[in-house]
């Protein structure tokens, strides 16, 4: 639970000079009428039919929004549709069989192209295989794959037969996979032998095997052979080879199952304020409508585009903006397996140039790295095909924003800074690129039809120029419907803070702090709960702390975020051991090992600071805010509430010595 009074510090907020959208962009944009804001406002919630109309429905809906059971809202109830049919089949019917759906760029320069027809064949065959393995409608299928085409193929095959998918980021550990399969009662797993990390073959299957050993349920597993002879593997009795299955079911067709709009499309686990990840449930109609509409209105995707969202499908950004949104619009979506600096720092620009990419969407962390590497890398390529740039995942300050605008966009591409979350399903705050002025450093206003507000701890909207809590005052189609872990936790995590159930007044709480300006532009300041955002990836400090305290000899731990020029935020851990002060390398290594085992390398701390004690209040609460200030070299707030104020001085002295 969030301590709402903790967000008291006023941070300076910088926004750069506003820029008008480039006229060459406006001329061709999907949305250009500024009247759209009023139109949506006057016609709410029916305005969202505009999003639903981008989809093909097997049975049309009669109601747009059902609010009776708030905060358990229903969008387009009584409508029926299938997500895979929307993303694939309907494009064959509209004569786009040979149009490229997925352009895959492998780590070592390998390339694969799937036309819509190829994708159709693949998902039919794999859907048939899943059925033969026993997967029925509503069974949760876990997918633990890196960025290879079989990942979206597996997702869409699940969608075809109405089996919700549960994609677990390939870089997470065996323990993290087991937790998520257990929580989702999942008895099916699609994984691979391994993948290339940097130059090396990395064994994924052994992680999957270890996860399965921890589970009570039997798991039937499909293994994609990605590495061939580079990493030979043996299949067990309850394991099948993906390519053999495809051959067995070659040519098989499976009718897409018409799903109720409110049927679950997928669950995605994300970090919450407790150690237990939250299973965010998204449904078929509202989610797909919102992801598709924002791909059209915010990212300006057109069917003839080559569109590239350089994220990982293992997180929500990839679900909404590599797979569902772009494929529903029938465009070409680029999928990149590697990293931006392998084999060299020009890798992304080479891909943009060669594929004549029109739209490029990435995270501020990546942009800060490009900036650091220098403009000579993009300057060596022809990037003139680019029409729009996007960013997502963390706040972006004016300097990297401007660098992106100048050196990647050549000052002719609008930049959309899109704020949203796993829970919002799709973009929630952003400028409309063909309509609005851009302000570097501010994401933008609420999208039409959304009502995002910045409020104080009593829920009252703050004055322009002030900061407060970021809340959403009206339901929206892509919103999380509940948590797989239960409705109670759903209410507690998102609704209890700012809602008044007595008067049926519901406000969703995002967990973020923000500032709003006189034009309604929102600058997101960061999380106010026990979640830190490292390179656009969400981590729970509690989860990292429990991995640390699991190490023999460790007494207590506190994890905070430290600002970092490249990552935005780094993980910074304070640890006290049972024997008092310790800087033993062995303990440090055990701590890092344990974190990688429990979560994965993404949670690895950049610093483990040993201290004889942690600073605590008289009631025994660890003062994380102070530790955060120390880690960031900031001036300390009030320490009078501390039982052991001297400890702060000791920690600082220790740091000064380094
Ligand atoms: C958290 C959600 C949504 C895709 C990626 C992350 C932060 C996201 C922005 C932005 C400032 C941002 C917020 C949010 N965030 N976009 N444009 N400006 N902060 O999804 O893992 O659910 O994380 O990412 O703190 O709450 P997620």
XYZ file of C-alpha atoms and ligand atoms in Angstrom:
685
model
C 0.000 0.000 0.000
C 1.185 3.480 -0.793
C 1.940 5.996 1.874
C 0.218 8.871 0.170
C 1.896 11.522 2.227
C 5.360 10.539 1.211
C 5.331 12.420 -2.080
C 6.121 15.816 -0.683
C 9.327 16.833 -2.339
C 9.077 19.326 -5.109
C 11.484 18.455 -7.836
C 12.391 20.997 -10.469
C 10.654 20.114 -13.695
C 12.219 21.075 -16.950
C 10.383 21.218 -20.200
C 11.972 22.394 -23.402
C 10.555 24.894 -25.899
C 7.348 23.659 -27.494
C 7.426 22.492 -31.092
C 4.652 22.347 -33.654
C 4.193 19.058 -35.502
C 6.101 19.189 -38.799
C 3.682 20.161 -41.650
C 4.884 17.309 -43.846
C 3.713 14.939 -41.137
C 0.378 16.654 -40.503
C -0.531 16.476 -44.193
C -0.719 12.713 -44.085
C -1.547 11.948 -40.418
C -4.314 9.538 -39.436
C -5.770 12.068 -36.994
C -5.550 15.783 -37.751
C -8.773 17.325 -36.445
C -8.278 19.138 -33.120
C -12.034 18.779 -32.667
C -11.464 15.146 -31.695
C -11.008 16.126 -28.037
C -14.425 17.807 -27.798
C -16.047 15.204 -29.952
C -14.891 12.419 -27.597
C -15.809 14.448 -24.543
C -19.362 15.195 -25.678
C -19.955 11.699 -26.819
C -18.418 9.644 -23.995
C -18.367 6.618 -23.718
C -19.819 6.038 -27.210
C -16.749 7.819 -28.631
C -14.872 4.579 -28.028
C -16.897 2.943 -30.783
C -14.359 4.606 -33.030
C -11.756 2.252 -31.587
C -14.032 -0.792 -31.677
C -14.875 -0.024 -35.321
C -11.272 -0.707 -36.297
C -11.946 -4.363 -35.448
C -14.005 -7.093 -37.073
C -16.671 -8.441 -34.733
C -18.273 -11.870 -35.053
C -21.243 -10.543 -33.163
C -21.625 -6.811 -32.717
C -21.950 -5.373 -29.247
C -25.051 -3.550 -28.114
C -23.653 -1.735 -25.103
C -20.402 0.231 -25.105
C -19.767 0.303 -21.370
C -21.359 -1.446 -18.427
C -20.601 0.385 -15.194
C -22.980 -1.313 -12.755
C -20.368 -3.414 -11.085
C -17.612 -0.749 -10.816
C -14.641 -0.953 -10.542
C -15.253 -4.166 -12.517
C -16.124 -2.389 -15.731
C -17.127 -4.169 -18.918
C -16.482 -2.810 -22.385
C -18.472 -3.828 -25.437
C -20.129 -6.660 -23.484
C -22.231 -9.074 -25.546
C -19.960 -8.468 -28.534
C -17.933 -11.418 -29.798
C -14.631 -11.475 -31.659
C -11.373 -13.343 -32.024
C -8.052 -11.530 -31.672
C -6.089 -13.832 -34.005
C -8.741 -13.489 -36.670
C -8.468 -9.714 -36.339
C -4.687 -9.773 -36.522
C -4.335 -12.279 -39.340
C -7.338 -13.843 -41.120
C -9.112 -10.652 -42.041
C -6.058 -9.331 -43.875
C -6.063 -12.378 -46.146
C -9.651 -11.668 -47.036
C -8.811 -8.077 -47.849
C -6.239 -9.121 -50.444
C -3.112 -8.687 -48.354
C -1.999 -12.321 -48.364
C 1.475 -11.558 -49.659
C 1.985 -8.447 -47.570
C 4.720 -8.827 -44.964
C 3.334 -9.223 -41.453
C 6.546 -9.859 -39.511
C 10.049 -8.958 -40.550
C 12.410 -10.685 -38.174
C 16.010 -9.537 -37.730
C 18.109 -12.131 -35.916
C 20.993 -11.548 -33.622
C 23.631 -12.708 -36.091
C 22.193 -11.037 -39.141
C 19.753 -13.847 -40.007
C 16.469 -12.632 -41.476
C 13.014 -14.114 -41.789
C 9.903 -12.735 -43.385
C 6.391 -13.909 -42.601
C 3.670 -12.737 -44.940
C 0.130 -12.610 -43.539
C -0.448 -15.883 -45.369
C 2.647 -17.475 -43.731
C 1.494 -16.265 -40.350
C -1.959 -17.683 -41.014
C -0.520 -21.088 -41.842
C 1.758 -21.054 -38.799
C -0.913 -20.124 -36.280
C -3.409 -22.597 -37.681
C -0.914 -25.428 -37.444
C 0.276 -24.503 -34.006
C -3.274 -23.955 -32.753
C -4.065 -27.498 -33.960
C -0.973 -28.768 -32.132
C -1.942 -27.024 -28.897
C -5.403 -28.563 -29.081
C -3.889 -31.982 -29.653
C -1.757 -31.481 -26.545
C -4.974 -30.973 -24.618
C -5.239 -27.190 -24.434
C -8.883 -26.179 -24.110
C -10.578 -22.799 -24.190
C -9.642 -20.762 -21.069
C -6.588 -22.906 -20.194
C -3.613 -20.639 -19.479
C -0.583 -21.323 -21.698
C 2.736 -19.951 -20.466
C 5.181 -18.764 -23.110
C 8.833 -18.362 -22.149
C 10.560 -17.393 -25.367
C 13.071 -14.791 -26.484
C 12.475 -12.499 -29.464
C 11.970 -15.139 -32.147
C 8.960 -15.384 -34.519
C 7.621 -18.403 -32.622
C 6.769 -16.036 -29.750
C 4.056 -14.025 -31.557
C 3.040 -17.214 -33.391
C 2.444 -18.963 -30.056
C 0.515 -15.967 -28.688
C -1.764 -15.760 -31.717
C -2.261 -19.538 -31.757
C -3.477 -19.320 -28.166
C -5.751 -16.420 -29.042
C -7.179 -18.439 -31.915
C -8.422 -21.209 -29.619
C -9.384 -18.898 -26.741
C -6.559 -19.999 -24.431
C -5.203 -16.981 -22.522
C -1.433 -16.629 -22.778
C 0.924 -15.837 -19.963
C 4.151 -14.578 -21.521
C 7.113 -14.531 -19.151
C 10.103 -12.400 -20.215
C 12.864 -14.797 -21.332
C 15.466 -13.074 -19.159
C 13.607 -13.828 -15.939
C 14.882 -16.663 -13.786
C 13.595 -20.213 -13.284
C 12.138 -19.178 -9.916
C 10.312 -16.236 -11.464
C 8.898 -18.514 -14.171
C 7.744 -21.062 -11.585
C 6.042 -18.360 -9.485
C 4.151 -17.075 -12.518
C 3.105 -20.543 -13.742
C 1.998 -21.519 -10.285
C 0.033 -18.309 -9.747
C -1.691 -18.705 -13.114
C -2.385 -22.466 -12.636
C -0.736 -23.046 -15.967
C -0.162 -26.597 -17.210
C 1.273 -25.748 -20.617
C 4.595 -24.215 -21.474
C 6.141 -23.111 -24.767
C 9.875 -22.489 -24.505
C 13.091 -23.062 -26.471
C 16.459 -24.761 -26.155
C 18.272 -21.477 -25.834
C 19.189 -18.241 -27.521
C 22.174 -16.096 -28.288
C 23.159 -13.541 -25.711
C 25.923 -11.321 -26.998
C 27.963 -13.899 -28.916
C 27.191 -16.895 -26.722
C 24.646 -19.684 -26.763
C 22.601 -19.352 -23.621
C 20.623 -22.268 -22.208
C 16.960 -21.395 -21.705
C 15.655 -24.936 -21.446
C 17.617 -25.670 -18.286
C 15.863 -22.700 -16.651
C 12.507 -24.025 -17.823
C 13.414 -27.509 -16.528
C 14.312 -26.086 -13.131
C 11.074 -24.151 -12.976
C 9.088 -27.291 -13.727
C 10.784 -29.138 -10.881
C 9.355 -26.569 -8.494
C 5.786 -26.952 -9.709
C 3.192 -29.330 -8.341
C 1.218 -29.597 -11.561
C 2.246 -31.676 -14.579
C 3.325 -29.423 -17.393
C 3.243 -30.371 -21.021
C 5.953 -28.494 -22.858
C 6.752 -27.475 -26.410
C 10.387 -26.703 -27.184
C 11.449 -24.521 -30.107
C 14.868 -25.481 -31.466
C 16.547 -22.097 -31.884
C 20.196 -23.084 -31.568
C 20.469 -26.392 -33.432
C 23.932 -27.860 -33.099
C 25.156 -24.905 -31.059
C 23.291 -26.313 -28.074
C 22.068 -29.899 -28.460
C 19.204 -30.880 -26.172
C 17.189 -33.981 -25.355
C 13.410 -34.017 -25.043
C 11.658 -35.692 -22.124
C 8.409 -37.702 -22.313
C 6.112 -34.726 -21.818
C 8.049 -32.505 -24.215
C 7.451 -31.979 -27.933
C 9.510 -30.300 -30.578
C 7.833 -27.240 -32.096
C 8.971 -27.899 -35.664
C 7.919 -31.549 -35.514
C 4.494 -30.481 -34.300
C 4.215 -28.042 -37.178
C 5.001 -30.886 -39.564
C 2.518 -33.239 -37.925
C -0.237 -30.654 -38.260
C 0.876 -29.253 -41.607
C -2.007 -27.778 -43.574
C -4.416 -28.157 -40.657
C -7.002 -25.392 -40.221
C -8.559 -24.382 -36.925
C -11.593 -22.102 -36.820
C -10.963 -19.043 -34.650
C -13.125 -19.319 -31.522
C -15.527 -16.382 -31.144
C -14.737 -14.979 -27.708
C -16.898 -12.745 -25.582
C -15.408 -9.254 -25.575
C -14.859 -9.616 -21.844
C -13.158 -13.032 -22.078
C -9.523 -13.001 -21.036
C -7.009 -12.577 -23.860
C -3.955 -12.797 -21.640
C -2.492 -12.366 -18.207
C 0.770 -10.500 -17.726
C 2.650 -10.524 -14.470
C 4.198 -7.284 -13.300
C 5.860 -6.051 -10.141
C 3.676 -4.638 -7.440
C 4.340 -3.172 -4.052
C 4.572 -6.561 -2.370
C 6.939 -9.388 -3.222
C 4.202 -11.231 -5.127
C 3.925 -10.216 -8.778
C 0.481 -9.096 -9.904
C -1.320 -11.018 -12.644
C -2.825 -8.236 -14.740
C -5.829 -9.565 -16.660
C -6.643 -8.141 -20.099
C -9.723 -8.999 -22.103
C -10.314 -9.507 -25.789
C -12.544 -6.650 -26.982
C -11.519 -3.602 -24.948
C -7.812 -4.328 -24.949
C -7.625 -5.036 -28.672
C -9.721 -1.967 -29.496
C -7.545 0.310 -27.352
C -4.206 -1.110 -28.601
C -5.368 -0.863 -32.214
C -6.856 2.622 -31.880
C -3.721 4.052 -30.265
C -1.501 2.380 -32.890
C -3.606 4.280 -35.425
C -4.099 7.609 -33.638
C -0.866 8.001 -31.640
C 1.719 5.971 -33.566
C 0.062 6.865 -36.887
C 0.469 3.313 -38.194
C -0.796 2.668 -41.722
C -1.096 -0.709 -43.441
C 1.656 0.107 -45.959
C 4.152 1.097 -43.246
C 7.173 -0.717 -41.958
C 6.822 -0.164 -38.284
C 9.353 -0.952 -35.585
C 8.805 -1.026 -31.870
C 12.203 -1.955 -30.456
C 10.899 -3.470 -27.228
C 10.663 -7.057 -25.988
C 7.386 -8.927 -26.456
C 7.953 -10.307 -22.934
C 6.620 -7.003 -21.565
C 3.381 -5.163 -22.239
C 4.923 -2.747 -24.759
C 5.665 -5.642 -27.081
C 2.237 -7.248 -26.571
C 0.377 -4.076 -27.522
C 2.772 -2.486 -30.009
C 4.779 -5.264 -31.656
C 1.998 -7.842 -31.844
C -1.643 -6.863 -31.346
C -1.946 -3.204 -32.411
C 0.191 -3.262 -35.571
C -1.022 -6.678 -36.774
C -4.654 -5.700 -36.245
C -3.965 -2.776 -38.583
C -2.351 -5.088 -41.149
C 1.011 -3.366 -41.192
C 4.553 -4.793 -41.326
C 5.951 -5.117 -37.819
C 9.707 -5.466 -37.335
C 10.934 -7.816 -34.664
C 14.544 -7.553 -33.539
C 16.255 -10.292 -31.578
C 19.480 -8.530 -30.636
C 20.777 -5.583 -28.685
C 21.458 -2.058 -30.021
C 25.247 -2.371 -29.781
C 25.901 -5.807 -31.234
C 27.907 -6.276 -33.381
C 28.304 -2.491 -33.274
C 26.570 0.648 -32.100
C 25.088 1.343 -35.493
C 23.021 -1.853 -35.566
C 19.588 -0.216 -35.222
C 20.255 2.439 -37.846
C 21.439 -0.190 -40.282
C 18.097 -1.988 -39.772
C 16.110 1.240 -40.210
C 17.997 2.089 -43.398
C 17.813 -1.359 -44.987
C 14.102 -1.847 -44.222
C 13.083 1.775 -44.865
C 11.392 1.867 -41.479
C 8.633 4.494 -41.224
C 7.944 4.518 -37.490
C 10.366 3.841 -34.650
C 9.315 3.417 -31.008
C 11.800 2.846 -28.173
C 12.628 3.629 -24.530
C 14.431 6.669 -23.079
C 17.173 4.383 -21.741
C 18.046 3.428 -25.300
C 17.916 7.054 -26.443
C 20.278 8.112 -23.647
C 22.684 5.383 -24.717
C 22.530 6.494 -28.394
C 23.252 10.039 -27.274
C 26.235 8.919 -25.251
C 27.628 6.832 -28.097
C 27.474 9.845 -30.395
C 25.621 11.068 -33.461
C 28.208 9.621 -35.860
C 26.476 6.208 -35.620
C 23.078 7.284 -36.988
C 24.760 9.846 -39.284
C 26.272 7.023 -41.323
C 22.835 5.832 -42.536
C 19.905 7.063 -44.536
C 17.124 7.512 -41.985
C 14.932 9.631 -44.239
C 12.248 6.914 -44.371
C 11.327 7.729 -40.756
C 8.071 9.611 -40.272
C 7.357 9.363 -36.531
C 9.337 8.601 -33.384
C 7.992 7.387 -30.071
C 9.248 6.838 -26.558
C 7.829 4.856 -23.658
C 8.682 3.401 -20.276
C 10.306 6.191 -18.293
C 10.374 9.941 -18.153
C 12.481 11.493 -20.899
C 14.125 14.820 -20.157
C 14.440 17.575 -22.772
C 18.081 16.874 -23.694
C 17.657 13.279 -24.930
C 14.260 14.253 -26.382
C 15.871 16.957 -28.488
C 18.737 14.689 -29.473
C 16.252 12.060 -30.692
C 14.267 14.713 -32.559
C 17.371 16.129 -34.279
C 19.686 13.195 -34.861
C 17.198 10.419 -35.537
C 14.192 12.385 -36.753
C 16.073 15.092 -38.674
C 13.550 17.567 -37.220
C 10.863 16.254 -39.548
C 9.360 13.537 -37.344
C 7.093 14.274 -34.407
C 8.111 12.576 -31.160
C 5.322 11.055 -29.074
C 6.196 10.540 -25.411
C 3.617 7.938 -24.413
C 2.743 7.328 -20.784
C 0.968 4.121 -19.929
C 1.363 0.948 -17.887
C 0.879 -2.804 -17.988
C -2.446 -2.068 -16.292
C -3.670 0.553 -18.755
C -3.100 -1.900 -21.634
C -2.319 0.805 -24.145
C -1.305 4.464 -24.387
C -3.171 6.747 -22.007
C -1.285 10.056 -22.029
C 0.386 11.394 -25.169
C 0.146 14.139 -27.714
C -1.688 13.350 -30.948
C 1.178 13.733 -33.417
C -0.847 15.365 -36.194
C -2.686 17.713 -33.852
C -0.821 18.775 -30.763
C 2.158 20.866 -29.915
C 5.006 18.820 -28.406
C 6.703 19.867 -25.197
C 9.983 18.031 -24.667
C 9.944 16.632 -21.138
C 6.145 16.463 -20.816
C 4.300 13.421 -22.119
C 1.220 15.392 -23.087
C -2.450 15.667 -22.203
C -4.859 12.759 -21.617
C -5.777 11.123 -24.893
C -9.281 11.934 -26.159
C -11.775 9.869 -24.164
C -9.402 9.483 -21.211
C -9.565 11.465 -17.995
C -6.136 11.441 -16.396
C -5.780 13.755 -13.422
C -3.100 14.961 -11.049
C -4.510 15.152 -7.526
C -3.335 15.843 -3.977
C -3.598 13.294 -1.195
C -7.260 14.163 -0.613
C -8.038 13.496 -4.266
C -8.534 17.144 -5.242
C -7.003 18.216 -8.539
C -3.841 20.263 -8.063
C -3.332 23.675 -9.642
C -1.402 23.944 -12.897
C 2.301 23.980 -12.121
C 1.878 21.728 -9.087
C 2.583 18.060 -8.648
C 0.629 15.239 -7.094
C -0.633 11.720 -7.751
C -1.491 10.482 -11.211
C -5.023 9.056 -11.259
C -7.605 8.196 -13.883
C -11.153 9.340 -13.240
C -13.040 7.361 -15.870
C -12.837 3.799 -17.172
C -11.218 3.116 -20.557
C -11.359 0.086 -22.871
C -7.819 -1.286 -22.370
C -7.935 -1.130 -18.599
C -6.927 -4.032 -16.373
C -10.111 -5.929 -15.481
C -8.897 -7.640 -12.341
C -5.840 -9.397 -10.958
C -5.509 -13.106 -11.518
C -4.713 -13.307 -7.805
C -8.159 -12.021 -6.948
C -10.601 -9.134 -6.965
C -9.685 -8.013 -3.456
C -6.098 -7.329 -4.366
C -7.295 -5.531 -7.493
C -9.317 -3.112 -5.375
C -6.531 -2.664 -2.860
C -3.821 -2.015 -5.444
C -5.659 0.436 -7.672
C -8.971 1.700 -6.302
C -8.963 2.034 -2.516
C -6.605 5.012 -2.430
C -8.715 7.634 -4.218
C -12.213 6.202 -4.675
C -15.370 6.676 -2.677
C -17.399 3.498 -3.120
C -20.289 4.910 -1.022
C -21.006 7.518 -3.658
C -19.960 5.216 -6.511
C -17.070 7.534 -7.352
C -14.149 5.568 -8.809
C -10.607 6.753 -9.415
C -7.827 4.476 -10.580
C -4.444 5.104 -8.937
C -1.405 4.575 -11.157
C 1.329 4.543 -8.508
C 3.024 7.493 -10.261
C 3.551 11.104 -9.291
C 3.196 13.797 -11.915
C 3.011 17.498 -12.542
C 0.423 19.176 -14.744
C 0.837 22.489 -16.566
C -1.619 25.177 -17.657
C -2.288 23.357 -20.961
C -3.041 20.074 -19.229
C 0.322 18.577 -20.223
C 1.509 15.946 -17.782
C 5.110 15.367 -16.774
C 5.507 12.021 -15.056
C 7.920 12.233 -12.130
C 8.225 8.570 -11.189
C 6.772 5.964 -8.884
C 5.622 6.765 -5.376
C 5.196 3.175 -4.258
C 7.789 0.475 -3.600
C 8.361 -0.038 -7.268
C 11.442 1.132 -9.136
C 11.748 1.558 -12.838
C 15.105 0.341 -14.126
C 15.629 0.994 -17.839
C 11.869 0.995 -18.300
C 11.447 -2.285 -16.442
C 9.452 -2.502 -13.311
C 10.926 -4.064 -10.194
C 9.493 -4.424 -6.751
C 11.958 -3.324 -4.072
C 10.318 -5.816 -1.706
C 10.974 -8.652 -4.130
C 14.668 -7.718 -4.450
C 14.958 -7.297 -0.679
C 13.557 -10.729 0.007
C 16.103 -12.239 -2.396
C 18.850 -10.486 -0.412
C 17.602 -11.506 3.007
C 17.477 -15.077 1.749
C 21.293 -15.131 1.856
C 22.757 -16.766 4.948
C 24.203 -14.188 7.316
C 22.164 -11.245 5.999
C 20.049 -9.549 8.654
C 18.206 -6.839 6.778
C 18.094 -5.119 3.423
C 16.657 -1.974 1.898
C 16.598 -1.413 -1.835
C 16.199 1.998 -3.427
C 16.584 3.524 -6.860
C 19.599 5.659 -7.697
C 19.400 8.044 -10.650
C 21.632 6.974 -13.436
C 22.517 8.805 -16.576
C 22.142 5.718 -18.708
C 19.561 3.506 -17.012
C 17.364 6.233 -15.603
C 17.424 4.360 -12.327
C 19.816 1.768 -10.930
C 19.186 -0.750 -8.174
C 21.029 0.263 -5.014
C 20.998 -2.090 -2.041
C 21.786 -1.395 1.603
C 22.509 -4.523 3.598
C 23.233 -5.253 7.235
C 24.622 -8.619 8.214
C 24.131 -10.609 11.379
C 27.744 -10.048 12.372
C 27.444 -6.266 12.102
C 29.476 -4.529 9.423
C 30.662 -6.676 6.560
C 32.198 -5.957 3.222
C 33.048 -9.560 2.525
C 33.097 -10.240 -1.177
C 31.599 -13.679 -0.563
C 28.396 -12.226 0.875
C 28.205 -9.679 -1.899
C 28.522 -12.395 -4.518
C 25.948 -14.572 -2.778
C 23.558 -11.613 -2.735
C 23.944 -10.977 -6.444
C 23.569 -14.681 -7.183
C 20.413 -14.910 -5.160
C 18.880 -11.907 -6.903
C 19.666 -13.378 -10.308
C 18.164 -16.695 -9.249
C 15.009 -15.184 -7.792
C 14.327 -12.581 -10.466
C 16.957 -12.402 -13.200
C 19.943 -10.298 -14.255
C 17.745 -7.207 -14.769
C 17.443 -6.850 -10.987
C 21.177 -6.974 -10.373
C 22.207 -4.102 -8.079
C 24.895 -1.724 -9.311
C 25.911 -1.253 -5.710
C 25.622 -3.281 -2.516
C 26.384 -1.029 0.425
C 27.012 -2.782 3.731
C 26.053 -0.966 6.905
C 25.947 -2.039 10.570
C 22.273 -1.059 10.772
C 19.557 0.425 8.606
C 18.104 3.820 9.564
C 14.768 3.260 11.294
C 11.980 5.282 12.812
C 11.090 4.758 16.452
C 8.313 2.462 15.324
C 10.885 0.348 13.490
C 10.082 1.353 9.922
C 13.074 1.559 7.568
C 13.374 5.118 6.209
C 13.835 4.329 2.538
C 13.411 7.929 1.442
C 16.512 8.916 3.398
C 18.472 6.035 1.963
C 17.370 7.105 -1.474
C 18.628 10.635 -0.786
C 21.976 9.282 0.387
C 22.316 7.054 -2.681
C 21.565 10.010 -4.925
C 23.889 12.384 -3.112
C 20.943 14.652 -2.356
C 20.442 16.855 0.611
C 18.814 14.893 3.401
C 15.318 15.526 4.605
C 14.326 15.575 8.256
C 16.108 12.904 10.285
C 14.501 13.706 13.625
C 12.122 10.772 13.410
C 15.068 8.365 13.408
C 15.867 6.124 16.317
C 19.465 5.792 15.103
C 20.269 9.058 13.247
C 24.031 8.496 13.570
C 23.843 5.643 11.093
C 23.161 7.999 8.196
C 26.422 9.830 8.893
C 28.278 6.538 8.972
C 26.883 5.464 5.646
C 27.772 8.815 4.096
C 31.310 8.675 5.480
C 31.676 5.209 4.015
C 30.576 6.496 0.620
C 32.906 9.500 0.781
C 35.844 7.186 1.293
C 35.199 5.352 -1.963
C 5.479 2.546 -15.430
C 4.731 1.404 -16.029
C 3.927 1.011 -20.590
C 5.022 0.383 -21.146
C 6.278 0.194 -20.418
C 6.269 0.081 -18.958
C 6.630 4.421 -16.219
C 5.841 4.473 -18.628
C 6.299 6.519 -19.197
C 6.511 7.813 -19.781
C 7.317 8.535 -17.699
C 6.661 6.341 -17.839
C 5.646 4.853 -15.160
C 4.607 3.749 -15.188
N 6.368 5.050 -17.523
N 5.801 5.345 -19.636
N 6.223 8.067 -21.062
N 7.020 8.789 -18.987
N 7.164 7.356 -17.096
O 5.160 -0.602 -18.427
O 6.256 -2.014 -16.688
O 3.829 -1.427 -16.515
O 5.611 0.298 -16.127
O 6.491 3.002 -16.331
O 6.270 4.893 -13.915
O 3.882 3.628 -13.987
P 5.183 -1.014 -16.908
